[in-house]
């Protein structure tokens, strides 16, 4: 099964008594009536609308996980292990479930004791009860104090050190792992073009000129650092705590003969000793510093740039009770991540002494960016499975599909926030917003 297959319409299927029927009856109070999906269990039984997305329970272990972690986390655990599967297009299925939940007003509802008792009864009858299953091998397990240097390195290692080869199966040739800036609807315009246009936009917003010193905090695989040096003549210092990333960037620096213009350090942002940079950039790294450390992060930005210098942060935003993105993201993808509404981020930036001059919302651009990554990933599915195994590959399929939906539906946003360190009240910026910023 691939996530790009289309769902087959079922109009004549009838319910087959068995596990699926028992599960559907037990869940009816929780889901507000009929299941929003067509459910088939390992015993061949089925229940739910014939023309709905098709969910398959391949093992009693799926029910055991859902019983232990009702909702998103249990379903994700069962999906990535293959104990639960979705036939057809995963995005279509998840969108349908979200729509039904919205129509029925199910947001935030938790199983009642009676519902849980009914599910336990079903689980017992089909042999799905037992000691809690261990989490999937792909689920993050971090140790240490939240956002200590050691724990942050563990979090980054979990997400970024899968291997450079794996990320090459997803990202564009720039290896830019942040939202692109789409300036054309031409079919020949690709995610590589959108990332180039994003990098160019950032350099122009920062006012980079040959010889200017740029600090790139959380430099990723070096797309920003290399572009600023190659196309704007900047002297760049980039910092990352992901060893695999530094390895790839160093190789690209050598290939392009940029050793005299780009230095990449394996260094935490809190440990950067230099100051007086003409500009500072940080693309989608601020989400990872944590709520308590965000003031430390913004003070580092302020203290490393010279008076009159510009700082650009590109950062995701989110409202609600899951600032880390939800149980699946927090457990499998980006543990310890924290997002907030963009207005709160602006307040924190200005608390550091920086003056915010421009906020540029790019939410719709991220839908196109993630969809492009997903298309590339699916085209490389077999290679990805051979490299990291099917479980990790399924984690990333779910991540990319769910991420696109979150930006599409407005549950998450992303913004470029341009600020300046005032020089005795002077910003150094033109009085009119430059049209070249778009």
XYZ file of C-alpha atoms in Angstrom:
438
model
C 0.000 0.000 0.000
C 1.211 3.487 -0.799
C -0.286 6.703 0.480
C -0.837 7.937 -3.069
C -3.239 5.177 -4.062
C -6.874 6.213 -4.372
C -9.569 4.841 -2.119
C -11.866 2.266 -3.711
C -15.557 3.099 -3.283
C -17.501 0.312 -1.573
C -21.234 0.338 -2.059
C -22.282 -3.315 -1.588
C -20.221 -4.464 1.399
C -22.293 -5.590 4.378
C -21.230 -5.957 7.993
C -19.754 -9.308 8.961
C -20.288 -10.204 12.626
C -17.153 -10.526 14.693
C -14.452 -8.339 16.203
C -15.116 -5.307 13.976
C -18.831 -5.295 14.787
C -18.149 -5.582 18.521
C -15.623 -2.736 18.369
C -18.027 -0.536 16.399
C -20.811 -1.099 18.926
C -18.487 -0.371 21.855
C -17.215 2.858 20.293
C -20.608 4.192 19.184
C -21.071 6.427 22.259
C -17.555 7.828 21.857
C -17.752 8.595 18.119
C -21.314 9.868 18.237
C -22.897 7.019 16.322
C -21.734 4.998 13.325
C -17.992 4.610 12.785
C -16.625 7.251 10.400
C -14.567 4.535 8.665
C -15.041 1.091 7.222
C -13.373 -1.228 9.745
C -12.056 -4.699 8.986
C -10.535 -6.818 11.752
C -8.007 -9.649 11.683
C -10.817 -12.236 11.876
C -12.290 -10.995 8.585
C -15.242 -9.225 10.216
C -16.221 -5.726 9.077
C -18.382 -2.794 10.172
C -19.017 0.815 9.251
C -20.123 2.644 6.086
C -19.308 0.753 2.914
C -18.108 3.853 1.082
C -15.959 5.278 3.914
C -12.146 5.094 4.118
C -11.041 1.562 4.937
C -9.144 0.894 8.175
C -7.740 -2.567 8.841
C -6.888 -3.960 12.279
C -4.238 -6.572 11.504
C -3.584 -7.697 15.061
C -5.157 -7.695 18.539
C -2.109 -5.620 19.509
C -3.715 -2.631 17.778
C -6.627 -2.752 20.206
C -4.247 -3.162 23.127
C -2.419 0.032 22.129
C -5.668 1.934 21.604
C -6.938 0.777 24.973
C -3.730 1.900 26.679
C -3.543 5.250 24.827
C -7.029 6.154 23.540
C -6.878 8.666 20.707
C -4.003 9.966 18.613
C -1.027 8.328 20.336
C -2.467 4.801 20.438
C -3.624 5.027 16.827
C -0.207 6.328 15.734
C 1.609 3.549 17.583
C -0.589 0.925 15.939
C -0.173 2.539 12.506
C 3.614 2.848 12.509
C 4.021 -0.762 13.658
C 1.658 -1.968 10.925
C -0.826 -3.374 13.438
C -3.348 -0.894 12.020
C -3.391 0.078 8.359
C -5.289 2.385 6.039
C -6.143 1.290 2.522
C -5.924 3.986 -0.114
C -4.863 7.575 0.379
C -3.899 8.286 3.993
C -4.549 12.024 3.699
C -8.068 11.449 2.354
C -8.828 9.070 5.212
C -7.527 11.399 7.927
C -9.336 14.382 6.417
C -12.593 12.434 6.394
C -12.191 11.462 10.055
C -11.391 15.097 11.005
C -14.457 16.315 9.098
C -16.771 13.815 10.763
C -15.357 14.650 14.199
C -15.967 18.353 13.512
C -19.500 17.760 12.259
C -20.342 15.680 15.324
C -18.668 18.088 17.748
C -16.270 15.458 19.055
C -13.310 17.742 19.695
C -11.848 17.254 23.158
C -14.240 14.435 24.106
C -12.694 11.620 26.123
C -14.025 8.055 26.492
C -16.488 7.680 29.343
C -15.973 4.908 31.923
C -18.890 3.030 30.330
C -17.311 3.259 26.877
C -13.974 2.080 28.207
C -15.644 -0.781 30.036
C -17.344 -1.858 26.794
C -14.069 -1.700 24.883
C -12.309 -3.671 27.640
C -15.007 -6.305 27.392
C -14.492 -6.568 23.632
C -10.714 -6.647 24.039
C -11.008 -9.440 26.573
C -13.306 -11.464 24.357
C -10.888 -11.311 21.406
C -7.702 -11.871 23.397
C -6.440 -8.291 23.153
C -5.916 -7.739 26.867
C -2.506 -8.155 28.440
C 0.390 -6.274 29.912
C 1.064 -2.894 28.250
C 3.044 -3.226 25.050
C 6.409 -1.481 24.862
C 6.413 1.663 22.742
C 7.480 1.233 19.117
C 11.240 1.367 18.579
C 10.769 4.573 16.573
C 9.244 6.441 19.521
C 11.597 8.874 21.257
C 12.828 8.149 24.770
C 14.727 11.103 26.224
C 16.478 11.375 29.575
C 17.591 14.307 31.664
C 16.281 17.723 32.607
C 14.027 19.368 30.018
C 16.098 21.435 27.560
C 19.389 20.766 29.290
C 22.285 20.656 26.826
C 22.399 16.862 27.003
C 18.662 16.332 26.533
C 18.532 18.790 23.635
C 21.291 16.822 21.927
C 19.255 13.630 22.388
C 16.189 15.274 20.845
C 18.166 16.563 17.878
C 19.903 13.207 17.423
C 16.533 11.405 17.393
C 15.169 13.580 14.605
C 18.105 14.760 12.510
C 20.710 12.020 12.685
C 18.711 9.322 10.870
C 21.294 9.875 8.103
C 21.852 12.502 5.468
C 20.946 9.934 2.820
C 17.471 9.551 4.337
C 16.759 13.287 4.221
C 17.955 13.390 0.625
C 14.980 11.124 -0.118
C 12.622 13.886 1.079
C 14.180 17.320 0.631
C 15.202 19.340 -2.414
C 18.848 19.635 -3.557
C 19.350 22.662 -1.272
C 18.534 20.315 1.655
C 16.336 23.099 3.034
C 14.214 21.688 5.865
C 11.924 24.668 6.403
C 9.005 26.315 4.628
C 9.691 27.430 1.065
C 8.459 30.643 -0.548
C 6.334 29.838 -3.619
C 6.357 32.651 -6.171
C 4.847 30.832 -9.153
C 2.066 28.401 -10.053
C 3.892 27.239 -13.172
C 3.946 23.403 -13.276
C 7.691 23.537 -13.922
C 8.266 25.555 -10.747
C 9.470 23.100 -8.090
C 10.148 22.975 -4.377
C 13.813 23.578 -5.230
C 12.787 26.886 -6.821
C 10.606 27.758 -3.816
C 13.471 27.104 -1.408
C 15.833 29.207 -3.511
C 13.304 32.036 -3.489
C 12.924 31.689 0.300
C 16.690 31.871 0.840
C 16.937 34.862 -1.464
C 14.038 36.602 0.321
C 15.709 36.090 3.709
C 19.029 37.479 2.481
C 17.292 40.564 1.084
C 15.321 41.134 4.282
C 18.579 40.954 6.225
C 20.165 43.457 3.856
C 23.190 41.246 3.247
C 26.096 42.661 1.273
C 29.542 41.266 0.428
C 31.754 40.935 3.478
C 28.964 41.215 6.054
C 29.143 38.755 8.960
C 26.103 36.465 9.290
C 25.351 34.101 12.171
C 23.079 31.185 11.190
C 21.646 29.643 14.381
C 20.385 26.119 13.845
C 21.851 25.998 10.351
C 20.449 22.578 9.410
C 22.132 21.144 6.316
C 23.529 24.560 5.442
C 21.105 25.792 2.801
C 21.011 29.311 4.283
C 24.711 29.501 5.130
C 25.834 28.348 1.701
C 23.359 30.535 -0.198
C 24.289 33.684 1.729
C 27.984 33.085 1.068
C 27.627 32.104 -2.591
C 25.064 34.651 -3.748
C 25.519 37.585 -1.362
C 29.207 37.297 -0.465
C 28.537 37.039 3.283
C 31.018 35.708 5.839
C 28.957 33.052 7.559
C 29.200 31.248 10.870
C 26.643 28.445 11.202
C 25.930 26.408 14.334
C 24.226 23.034 14.710
C 24.263 20.288 17.320
C 23.574 17.544 14.746
C 26.814 15.816 13.757
C 25.320 14.362 10.563
C 24.334 17.837 9.386
C 27.785 19.295 9.957
C 29.324 16.421 8.040
C 27.235 17.138 4.945
C 27.739 20.913 5.099
C 31.502 20.599 5.471
C 31.584 18.416 2.360
C 29.547 20.974 0.402
C 31.762 23.822 1.598
C 34.785 21.975 0.234
C 33.043 21.103 -3.038
C 32.155 24.751 -3.643
C 35.425 26.228 -2.473
C 33.789 28.259 0.299
C 36.257 27.454 3.100
C 37.215 31.125 3.385
C 33.578 32.268 3.710
C 31.678 29.616 5.702
C 32.492 28.075 9.080
C 30.159 25.467 10.564
C 30.441 24.654 14.252
C 29.074 21.728 16.220
C 27.881 24.072 18.933
C 24.773 24.898 20.979
C 23.361 28.351 20.379
C 23.916 29.152 24.069
C 27.631 28.568 23.672
C 28.302 30.965 20.770
C 30.938 33.373 22.144
C 31.158 35.774 19.192
C 29.289 39.046 18.920
C 29.085 42.006 16.565
C 27.519 40.085 13.671
C 25.945 42.275 11.005
C 22.929 39.965 10.831
C 21.536 36.853 12.525
C 19.155 34.302 11.036
C 17.393 31.324 12.619
C 15.084 29.243 10.425
C 12.628 27.027 12.319
C 14.953 26.377 15.220
C 13.222 28.515 17.877
C 10.473 25.897 18.232
C 13.046 23.530 19.750
C 14.473 25.729 22.523
C 11.496 25.314 24.866
C 9.144 27.706 26.610
C 11.461 28.444 29.547
C 14.520 28.911 27.361
C 12.904 31.145 24.744
C 13.983 34.326 26.516
C 17.539 32.950 26.616
C 17.281 32.292 22.871
C 16.041 35.802 22.018
C 18.679 37.401 24.241
C 21.344 35.419 22.370
C 19.953 36.787 19.100
C 20.011 40.334 20.496
C 23.473 40.080 22.017
C 25.150 38.503 18.990
C 24.038 41.140 16.448
C 25.601 44.610 16.347
C 23.524 47.743 17.022
C 21.703 48.483 13.780
C 21.963 44.844 12.690
C 18.954 42.790 11.599
C 17.639 39.476 12.939
C 15.250 37.204 11.045
C 13.440 34.314 12.682
C 11.287 31.917 10.669
C 9.140 29.990 13.116
C 6.047 27.828 13.322
C 3.086 28.910 15.465
C 0.258 27.054 17.135
C -2.634 27.606 19.528
C -4.316 25.144 21.835
C -3.357 22.628 24.463
C -0.667 20.819 22.484
C 2.145 23.374 22.000
C 4.437 20.575 20.892
C 2.177 19.649 17.981
C 0.172 16.809 19.509
C 0.886 13.373 21.002
C 2.218 11.866 17.759
C 4.618 14.701 16.890
C 5.788 15.030 20.479
C 6.428 11.290 20.813
C 7.835 10.348 17.428
C 9.144 13.415 15.610
C 10.099 16.445 17.668
C 10.133 15.704 21.390
C 10.246 18.759 23.660
C 9.183 21.143 20.871
C 7.164 24.212 21.923
C 5.102 26.495 19.702
C 2.874 29.437 20.588
C 0.717 32.034 18.811
C 2.849 34.382 16.729
C 1.805 37.385 18.816
C 3.355 35.846 21.919
C 6.575 35.205 20.015
C 6.676 38.843 18.891
C 6.302 39.931 22.526
C 9.189 37.706 23.621
C 11.432 38.962 20.821
C 10.792 42.568 21.791
C 11.404 41.808 25.473
C 15.003 41.026 24.497
C 15.519 44.569 23.207
C 14.992 43.834 19.524
C 12.411 45.868 17.613
C 10.079 43.850 15.401
C 9.650 45.535 12.015
C 7.869 42.981 9.839
C 5.820 39.789 10.273
C 5.247 37.773 7.102
C 2.772 34.861 7.318
C 3.635 31.876 5.097
C 1.127 29.239 6.227
C -0.189 28.345 2.763
C 3.385 28.084 1.497
C 4.009 25.293 3.979
C 1.148 23.214 2.588
C 2.818 23.224 -0.827
C 6.237 22.609 0.687
C 5.183 19.599 2.750
C 3.145 18.180 -0.135
C 6.248 18.383 -2.332
C 8.314 16.606 0.327
C 5.634 13.941 0.611
C 5.563 13.364 -3.155
C 9.342 12.980 -3.193
C 9.249 10.630 -0.216
C 6.598 8.394 -1.780
C 8.585 8.246 -5.013
C 11.538 7.032 -2.910
C 9.491 4.773 -0.627
C 11.339 1.533 -1.363
C 14.719 3.201 -0.860
C 13.538 4.739 2.410
C 12.326 1.387 3.735
C 15.611 -0.254 2.776
C 17.525 2.500 4.574
C 15.587 2.976 7.842
C 13.049 0.143 7.946
C 9.304 0.151 7.342
C 8.371 1.384 10.826
C 10.389 4.594 10.570
C 9.186 5.079 7.005
C 5.578 4.810 8.204
C 6.334 7.367 10.927
C 7.442 9.814 8.251
C 4.504 9.107 5.973
C 2.137 9.910 8.842
C 4.187 12.978 9.781
C 4.183 14.469 6.292
C 0.499 13.791 5.643
C -0.532 15.127 9.053
C 1.747 18.158 8.767
C 0.233 19.221 5.472
C -3.255 18.933 6.976
C -2.301 20.998 10.048
C -1.114 23.923 7.918
C -3.972 23.530 5.429
C -6.600 23.643 8.169
C -4.978 26.492 10.097
C -4.065 24.479 13.185
C -0.471 25.579 12.636
C 1.136 28.583 11.003
C 4.621 29.753 10.089
C 5.975 33.288 9.941
C 9.107 35.220 9.070
C 9.683 37.804 11.805
C 12.189 40.529 10.958
C 13.594 42.627 13.779
C 16.463 45.030 14.324
C 18.688 45.881 17.255
C 18.129 49.633 17.488
C 21.172 51.903 17.463
C 20.147 54.739 19.821
C 16.652 54.670 18.317
C 17.774 54.298 14.703
C 16.638 51.116 12.942
C 18.606 51.544 9.723
C 15.596 50.301 7.769
C 13.939 52.307 4.988
C 10.744 54.150 5.983
C 8.746 52.266 3.351
C 8.490 48.490 3.197
C 10.695 47.490 0.237
C 8.702 46.068 -2.649
C 11.526 43.593 -3.227
C 10.449 41.809 -0.066
C 7.207 40.804 -1.817
